[in-house]
Amino acid sequence: MNRSTIKRLNRINRDFYCATAAEFDAARQAAWQGWERLLAVIDLPLRSVLDLGCGNGRFASFLAARQSQRFEYIGIDSNADLLARARRQAAAASNIEARLIEADIVLERPPREQAQLVALFGLLHHVPGFSNRRALMAAAARSVLPGGYLVFAAWRFYERARFRERIQPWPAGIEVEAHDYLLDWRRGERALRYCHYVDDAEHAQLIDATGLPVIADYRADGAERDLNRYTVLRKTAGRSEPEPAPPRAVEV
């Protein structure tokens, strides 16, 4: 996927979240079912969490309610409104030491932050280009501290008729990759968002990009309890990582 297409698809999503932040926040308050299952896999308490594409920060609130120990929460998102909402949620919990960063991880270099748990929830389907998704997964793996965890979820929206009904035609002149879709939003403000469907074959390639062993893999969320596929990986304790300059998320 070329640079201009990546920027165009990313702009669609940035405009989407600018238009729908309030409605999106209102509809995204409850914890994901898959997060509860995650707690059976990882060891609490956590000391630090890096949440890539953190949105309104509800994952931080979820963790704060399940461990009494204080932890550092680093949330990164490109939407200032959602980050402000995340900041308010974090301030309401006495055991969160929050650091919220406004950054576009699609177009900018992956963060150099490190944490015991690195999470990508509701993010990968918004990253244009297969090579960019692989680069992001590799960078996320480097951000995991030795002995820590990397967890990501792939939204399987295309498997549900209610989401396929929302697919809109692409504008003329835009060349996308397989499983790239334009979905409409039907809550409050009408808007369009770019979403990529990660199938099992690509999911396996994203796992491979991390270089980390899988310790859990499951489906959860939604009425059918299988709307997201989760994969949890763990970095071997004592494993050291080289420090190359992280690759850009955008092809040149």
mmCIF file of C-alpha atoms in Angstrom:
data_model
loop_
_atom_site.group_PDB
_atom_site.id
_atom_site.type_symbol
_atom_site.label_atom_id
_atom_site.label_comp_id
_atom_site.label_asym_id
_atom_site.label_seq_id
_atom_site.Cartn_x
_atom_site.Cartn_y
_atom_site.Cartn_z
ATOM 1 C CA MET A 1 0.000 0.000 0.000
ATOM 2 C CA ASN A 2 1.492 3.356 -0.990
ATOM 3 C CA ARG A 3 2.035 6.317 1.308
ATOM 4 C CA SER A 4 -0.743 8.470 -0.124
ATOM 5 C CA THR A 5 -3.335 5.720 0.379
ATOM 6 C CA ILE A 6 -2.150 5.122 3.940
ATOM 7 C CA LYS A 7 -2.488 8.814 4.740
ATOM 8 C CA ARG A 8 -5.897 8.979 3.098
ATOM 9 C CA LEU A 9 -7.273 5.993 5.028
ATOM 10 C CA ASN A 10 -5.792 7.313 8.242
ATOM 11 C CA ARG A 11 -7.425 10.690 7.634
ATOM 12 C CA ILE A 12 -10.802 8.952 7.237
ATOM 13 C CA ASN A 13 -10.418 7.476 10.701
ATOM 14 C CA ARG A 14 -9.078 10.629 12.316
ATOM 15 C CA ASP A 15 -12.067 12.529 10.937
ATOM 16 C CA PHE A 16 -14.356 9.748 12.131
ATOM 17 C CA TYR A 17 -13.176 9.964 15.741
ATOM 18 C CA CYS A 18 -13.262 13.758 15.710
ATOM 19 C CA ALA A 19 -16.905 13.608 14.629
ATOM 20 C CA THR A 20 -18.018 10.764 16.899
ATOM 21 C CA ALA A 21 -15.868 11.004 20.042
ATOM 22 C CA ALA A 22 -18.809 11.753 22.355
ATOM 23 C CA GLU A 23 -21.037 9.019 20.936
ATOM 24 C CA PHE A 24 -18.140 6.579 20.761
ATOM 25 C CA ASP A 25 -17.232 7.245 24.389
ATOM 26 C CA ALA A 26 -20.838 6.788 25.514
ATOM 27 C CA ALA A 27 -21.048 3.447 23.739
ATOM 28 C CA ARG A 28 -17.645 2.250 24.994
ATOM 29 C CA GLN A 29 -17.839 2.273 28.778
ATOM 30 C CA ALA A 30 -18.237 -1.410 29.637
ATOM 31 C CA ALA A 31 -15.233 -3.701 29.956
ATOM 32 C CA TRP A 32 -14.696 -6.273 27.228
ATOM 33 C CA GLN A 33 -15.524 -9.877 28.100
ATOM 34 C CA GLY A 34 -12.122 -10.874 26.782
ATOM 35 C CA TRP A 35 -10.382 -8.739 29.398
ATOM 36 C CA GLU A 36 -11.821 -10.905 32.176
ATOM 37 C CA ARG A 37 -10.425 -13.997 30.465
ATOM 38 C CA LEU A 38 -7.081 -12.251 30.147
ATOM 39 C CA LEU A 39 -6.794 -12.095 33.935
ATOM 40 C CA ALA A 40 -6.692 -15.896 34.054
ATOM 41 C CA VAL A 41 -3.596 -15.847 31.826
ATOM 42 C CA ILE A 42 -1.437 -13.006 33.151
ATOM 43 C CA ASP A 43 -0.044 -12.483 36.636
ATOM 44 C CA LEU A 44 -1.402 -9.625 38.713
ATOM 45 C CA PRO A 45 -0.500 -7.167 40.020
ATOM 46 C CA LEU A 46 0.888 -5.377 37.003
ATOM 47 C CA ARG A 47 3.468 -2.671 37.513
ATOM 48 C CA SER A 48 3.181 -0.961 34.126
ATOM 49 C CA VAL A 49 0.852 -1.027 31.118
ATOM 50 C CA LEU A 50 1.287 0.420 27.627
ATOM 51 C CA ASP A 51 -2.091 0.763 25.885
ATOM 52 C CA LEU A 52 -1.656 1.482 22.158
ATOM 53 C CA GLY A 53 -4.751 3.167 20.745
ATOM 54 C CA CYS A 54 -6.108 3.648 24.261
ATOM 55 C CA GLY A 55 -9.222 5.624 23.307
ATOM 56 C CA ASN A 56 -11.113 6.697 26.435
ATOM 57 C CA GLY A 57 -8.861 4.673 28.750
ATOM 58 C CA ARG A 58 -11.415 2.177 29.961
ATOM 59 C CA PHE A 59 -8.821 -0.623 30.036
ATOM 60 C CA ALA A 60 -6.952 1.348 32.713
ATOM 61 C CA SER A 61 -10.133 1.624 34.781
ATOM 62 C CA PHE A 62 -10.761 -2.095 34.329
ATOM 63 C CA LEU A 63 -7.311 -2.960 35.683
ATOM 64 C CA ALA A 64 -7.525 -0.439 38.510
ATOM 65 C CA ALA A 65 -10.667 -2.159 39.785
ATOM 66 C CA ARG A 66 -8.927 -5.550 39.827
ATOM 67 C CA GLN A 67 -5.687 -4.797 41.623
ATOM 68 C CA SER A 68 -5.068 -2.577 44.617
ATOM 69 C CA GLN A 69 -1.405 -1.914 43.851
ATOM 70 C CA ARG A 70 -0.511 1.268 42.054
ATOM 71 C CA PHE A 71 0.606 0.893 38.434
ATOM 72 C CA GLU A 72 1.897 3.090 35.654
ATOM 73 C CA TYR A 73 -0.487 3.421 32.724
ATOM 74 C CA ILE A 74 0.829 4.822 29.450
ATOM 75 C CA GLY A 75 -1.991 5.458 27.000
ATOM 76 C CA ILE A 76 -1.317 6.547 23.421
ATOM 77 C CA ASP A 77 -3.974 7.790 21.024
ATOM 78 C CA SER A 78 -4.312 10.325 18.228
ATOM 79 C CA ASN A 79 -7.635 11.801 19.396
ATOM 80 C CA ALA A 80 -7.329 14.614 21.937
ATOM 81 C CA ASP A 81 -10.988 14.395 23.006
ATOM 82 C CA LEU A 82 -10.778 10.689 23.841
ATOM 83 C CA LEU A 83 -7.483 11.262 25.658
ATOM 84 C CA ALA A 84 -9.140 13.942 27.790
ATOM 85 C CA ARG A 85 -11.815 11.416 28.712
ATOM 86 C CA ALA A 86 -9.111 8.853 29.507
ATOM 87 C CA ARG A 87 -7.375 11.404 31.726
ATOM 88 C CA ARG A 88 -10.586 11.952 33.703
ATOM 89 C CA GLN A 89 -11.111 8.205 34.123
ATOM 90 C CA ALA A 90 -7.548 7.699 35.328
ATOM 91 C CA ALA A 91 -7.817 10.585 37.789
ATOM 92 C CA ALA A 92 -10.849 8.905 39.361
ATOM 93 C CA ALA A 93 -8.756 5.877 40.380
ATOM 94 C CA SER A 94 -6.278 6.277 43.227
ATOM 95 C CA ASN A 95 -3.955 3.507 42.016
ATOM 96 C CA ILE A 96 -3.315 4.705 38.443
ATOM 97 C CA GLU A 97 -0.246 6.760 37.645
ATOM 98 C CA ALA A 98 -1.283 7.880 34.167
ATOM 99 C CA ARG A 99 0.797 9.255 31.337
ATOM 100 C CA LEU A 100 -1.346 9.977 28.295
ATOM 101 C CA ILE A 101 0.348 10.776 25.005
ATOM 102 C CA GLU A 102 -1.257 12.261 21.910
ATOM 103 C CA ALA A 103 0.457 10.604 18.938
ATOM 104 C CA ASP A 104 -0.534 9.063 15.629
ATOM 105 C CA ILE A 105 1.062 5.610 15.724
ATOM 106 C CA VAL A 106 -0.046 4.955 12.139
ATOM 107 C CA LEU A 107 2.028 7.778 10.660
ATOM 108 C CA GLU A 108 4.662 8.378 13.327
ATOM 109 C CA ARG A 109 7.459 6.189 14.637
ATOM 110 C CA PRO A 110 6.314 3.499 17.080
ATOM 111 C CA PRO A 111 6.761 4.573 20.708
ATOM 112 C CA ARG A 112 9.931 3.739 22.621
ATOM 113 C CA GLU A 113 7.936 3.264 25.821
ATOM 114 C CA GLN A 114 8.253 -0.087 27.604
ATOM 115 C CA ALA A 115 5.895 -1.836 29.988
ATOM 116 C CA GLN A 116 5.146 -5.130 31.656
ATOM 117 C CA LEU A 117 1.942 -5.449 29.635
ATOM 118 C CA VAL A 118 1.568 -4.017 26.128
ATOM 119 C CA ALA A 119 -1.986 -4.053 24.764
ATOM 120 C CA LEU A 120 -3.523 -3.424 21.343
ATOM 121 C CA PHE A 121 -7.313 -3.420 21.590
ATOM 122 C CA GLY A 122 -9.536 -1.997 18.865
ATOM 123 C CA LEU A 123 -6.482 -0.810 16.961
ATOM 124 C CA LEU A 124 -5.219 -3.204 14.306
ATOM 125 C CA HIS A 125 -8.321 -2.904 12.123
ATOM 126 C CA HIS A 126 -7.563 0.820 11.812
ATOM 127 C CA VAL A 127 -3.949 0.374 10.653
ATOM 128 C CA PRO A 128 -3.752 0.587 6.818
ATOM 129 C CA GLY A 129 -1.456 -1.811 5.003
ATOM 130 C CA PHE A 130 -0.362 -5.336 5.933
ATOM 131 C CA SER A 131 3.322 -4.406 6.159
ATOM 132 C CA ASN A 132 2.450 -1.573 8.555
ATOM 133 C CA ARG A 133 0.450 -3.885 10.803
ATOM 134 C CA ARG A 134 3.412 -6.280 10.922
ATOM 135 C CA ALA A 135 5.801 -3.411 11.711
ATOM 136 C CA LEU A 136 3.542 -2.229 14.515
ATOM 137 C CA MET A 137 3.367 -5.727 16.028
ATOM 138 C CA ALA A 138 7.164 -6.032 15.911
ATOM 139 C CA ALA A 139 7.532 -2.643 17.612
ATOM 140 C CA ALA A 140 4.960 -3.604 20.253
ATOM 141 C CA ALA A 141 6.919 -6.780 21.029
ATOM 142 C CA ARG A 142 10.074 -4.720 21.553
ATOM 143 C CA SER A 143 8.160 -2.605 24.052
ATOM 144 C CA VAL A 144 7.471 -5.560 26.342
ATOM 145 C CA LEU A 145 9.751 -5.789 29.354
ATOM 146 C CA PRO A 146 11.433 -9.178 29.999
ATOM 147 C CA GLY A 147 8.928 -11.549 31.575
ATOM 148 C CA GLY A 148 6.050 -9.339 30.434
ATOM 149 C CA TYR A 149 3.104 -9.791 28.111
ATOM 150 C CA LEU A 150 1.868 -8.650 24.725
ATOM 151 C CA VAL A 151 -1.853 -9.002 24.057
ATOM 152 C CA PHE A 152 -3.739 -8.023 20.932
ATOM 153 C CA ALA A 153 -7.269 -8.473 19.689
ATOM 154 C CA ALA A 154 -8.447 -8.664 16.082
ATOM 155 C CA TRP A 155 -12.021 -7.513 15.451
ATOM 156 C CA ARG A 156 -13.821 -10.159 13.348
ATOM 157 C CA PHE A 157 -16.578 -7.835 12.156
ATOM 158 C CA TYR A 158 -16.806 -9.290 8.642
ATOM 159 C CA GLU A 159 -18.118 -12.570 10.053
ATOM 160 C CA ARG A 160 -21.339 -10.843 11.170
ATOM 161 C CA ALA A 161 -24.092 -9.889 8.722
ATOM 162 C CA ARG A 162 -24.964 -6.780 10.747
ATOM 163 C CA PHE A 163 -21.524 -5.344 10.023
ATOM 164 C CA ARG A 164 -21.375 -6.476 6.409
ATOM 165 C CA GLU A 165 -24.601 -4.517 5.895
ATOM 166 C CA ARG A 166 -22.704 -1.373 6.878
ATOM 167 C CA ILE A 167 -20.055 -1.705 4.172
ATOM 168 C CA GLN A 168 -20.022 1.276 1.838
ATOM 169 C CA PRO A 169 -18.421 1.561 -1.622
ATOM 170 C CA TRP A 170 -14.930 3.000 -1.842
ATOM 171 C CA PRO A 171 -14.556 6.385 -3.551
ATOM 172 C CA ALA A 172 -13.177 6.313 -7.058
ATOM 173 C CA GLY A 173 -9.398 6.360 -7.366
ATOM 174 C CA ILE A 174 -8.494 4.708 -4.065
ATOM 175 C CA GLU A 175 -6.681 1.351 -4.191
ATOM 176 C CA VAL A 176 -6.985 -0.722 -1.035
ATOM 177 C CA GLU A 177 -5.833 -4.192 -0.029
ATOM 178 C CA ALA A 178 -7.885 -7.350 0.422
ATOM 179 C CA HIS A 179 -10.274 -7.233 3.404
ATOM 180 C CA ASP A 180 -10.203 -3.416 3.599
ATOM 181 C CA TYR A 181 -13.669 -1.946 4.106
ATOM 182 C CA LEU A 182 -15.447 1.350 4.618
ATOM 183 C CA LEU A 183 -18.102 1.049 7.341
ATOM 184 C CA ASP A 184 -20.768 3.530 8.310
ATOM 185 C CA TRP A 185 -21.483 4.529 11.903
ATOM 186 C CA ARG A 186 -25.133 4.589 12.953
ATOM 187 C CA ARG A 187 -25.097 6.083 16.431
ATOM 188 C CA GLY A 188 -25.738 9.832 16.636
ATOM 189 C CA GLU A 189 -23.439 11.531 14.135
ATOM 190 C CA ARG A 190 -23.281 9.678 10.811
ATOM 191 C CA ALA A 191 -19.713 9.017 9.747
ATOM 192 C CA LEU A 192 -17.503 6.565 7.873
ATOM 193 C CA ARG A 193 -14.514 4.615 9.182
ATOM 194 C CA TYR A 194 -11.835 2.495 7.551
ATOM 195 C CA CYS A 195 -11.685 -1.043 8.968
ATOM 196 C CA HIS A 196 -9.536 -4.008 8.002
ATOM 197 C CA TYR A 197 -10.640 -7.585 8.631
ATOM 198 C CA VAL A 198 -7.782 -9.710 9.999
ATOM 199 C CA ASP A 199 -8.444 -13.327 9.030
ATOM 200 C CA ASP A 200 -6.751 -16.389 10.529
ATOM 201 C CA ALA A 201 -3.941 -16.408 7.959
ATOM 202 C CA GLU A 202 -3.002 -12.796 8.652
ATOM 203 C CA HIS A 203 -3.427 -13.294 12.376
ATOM 204 C CA ALA A 204 -0.764 -16.002 12.224
ATOM 205 C CA GLN A 205 1.573 -13.664 10.343
ATOM 206 C CA LEU A 206 1.075 -10.927 12.934
ATOM 207 C CA ILE A 207 1.964 -13.387 15.674
ATOM 208 C CA ASP A 208 5.074 -14.366 13.728
ATOM 209 C CA ALA A 209 6.107 -10.700 13.477
ATOM 210 C CA THR A 210 6.421 -10.473 17.269
ATOM 211 C CA GLY A 211 8.915 -13.308 17.641
ATOM 212 C CA LEU A 212 7.266 -14.161 20.979
ATOM 213 C CA PRO A 213 5.674 -17.447 22.099
ATOM 214 C CA VAL A 214 1.884 -17.658 22.411
ATOM 215 C CA ILE A 215 0.554 -18.547 25.854
ATOM 216 C CA ALA A 216 -3.170 -18.119 25.128
ATOM 217 C CA ASP A 217 -5.471 -17.689 22.151
ATOM 218 C CA TYR A 218 -9.251 -17.344 22.425
ATOM 219 C CA ARG A 219 -12.397 -15.690 21.085
ATOM 220 C CA ALA A 220 -14.621 -13.417 23.167
ATOM 221 C CA ASP A 221 -16.922 -10.363 23.126
ATOM 222 C CA GLY A 222 -20.251 -9.482 21.562
ATOM 223 C CA ALA A 223 -23.550 -11.292 21.876
ATOM 224 C CA GLU A 224 -22.037 -14.446 20.400
ATOM 225 C CA ARG A 225 -18.907 -14.104 22.594
ATOM 226 C CA ASP A 226 -16.574 -14.491 19.636
ATOM 227 C CA LEU A 227 -16.409 -11.058 17.999
ATOM 228 C CA ASN A 228 -12.719 -10.566 18.830
ATOM 229 C CA ARG A 229 -9.858 -13.019 18.578
ATOM 230 C CA TYR A 230 -7.329 -12.491 21.358
ATOM 231 C CA THR A 231 -3.737 -13.648 21.413
ATOM 232 C CA VAL A 232 -1.522 -13.368 24.495
ATOM 233 C CA LEU A 233 2.249 -13.694 24.124
ATOM 234 C CA ARG A 234 4.987 -13.588 26.732
ATOM 235 C CA LYS A 235 8.581 -12.439 26.544
ATOM 236 C CA THR A 236 11.070 -14.735 28.242
ATOM 237 C CA ALA A 237 12.386 -13.335 31.501
ATOM 238 C CA GLY A 238 15.922 -12.057 31.050
ATOM 239 C CA ARG A 239 15.593 -11.795 27.284
ATOM 240 C CA SER A 240 17.324 -8.686 26.035
ATOM 241 C CA GLU A 241 16.386 -6.887 22.856
ATOM 242 C CA PRO A 242 18.677 -5.064 20.449
ATOM 243 C CA GLU A 243 18.070 -1.351 20.200
ATOM 244 C CA PRO A 244 17.765 -0.589 16.493
ATOM 245 C CA ALA A 245 15.970 2.544 15.435
ATOM 246 C CA PRO A 246 12.315 1.459 15.275
ATOM 247 C CA PRO A 247 10.928 1.190 11.734
ATOM 248 C CA ARG A 248 8.486 3.763 10.522
ATOM 249 C CA ALA A 249 4.896 2.588 10.366
ATOM 250 C CA VAL A 250 4.511 4.125 6.921
ATOM 251 C CA GLU A 251 6.085 2.719 3.803
ATOM 252 C CA VAL A 252 8.255 5.099 1.769
#
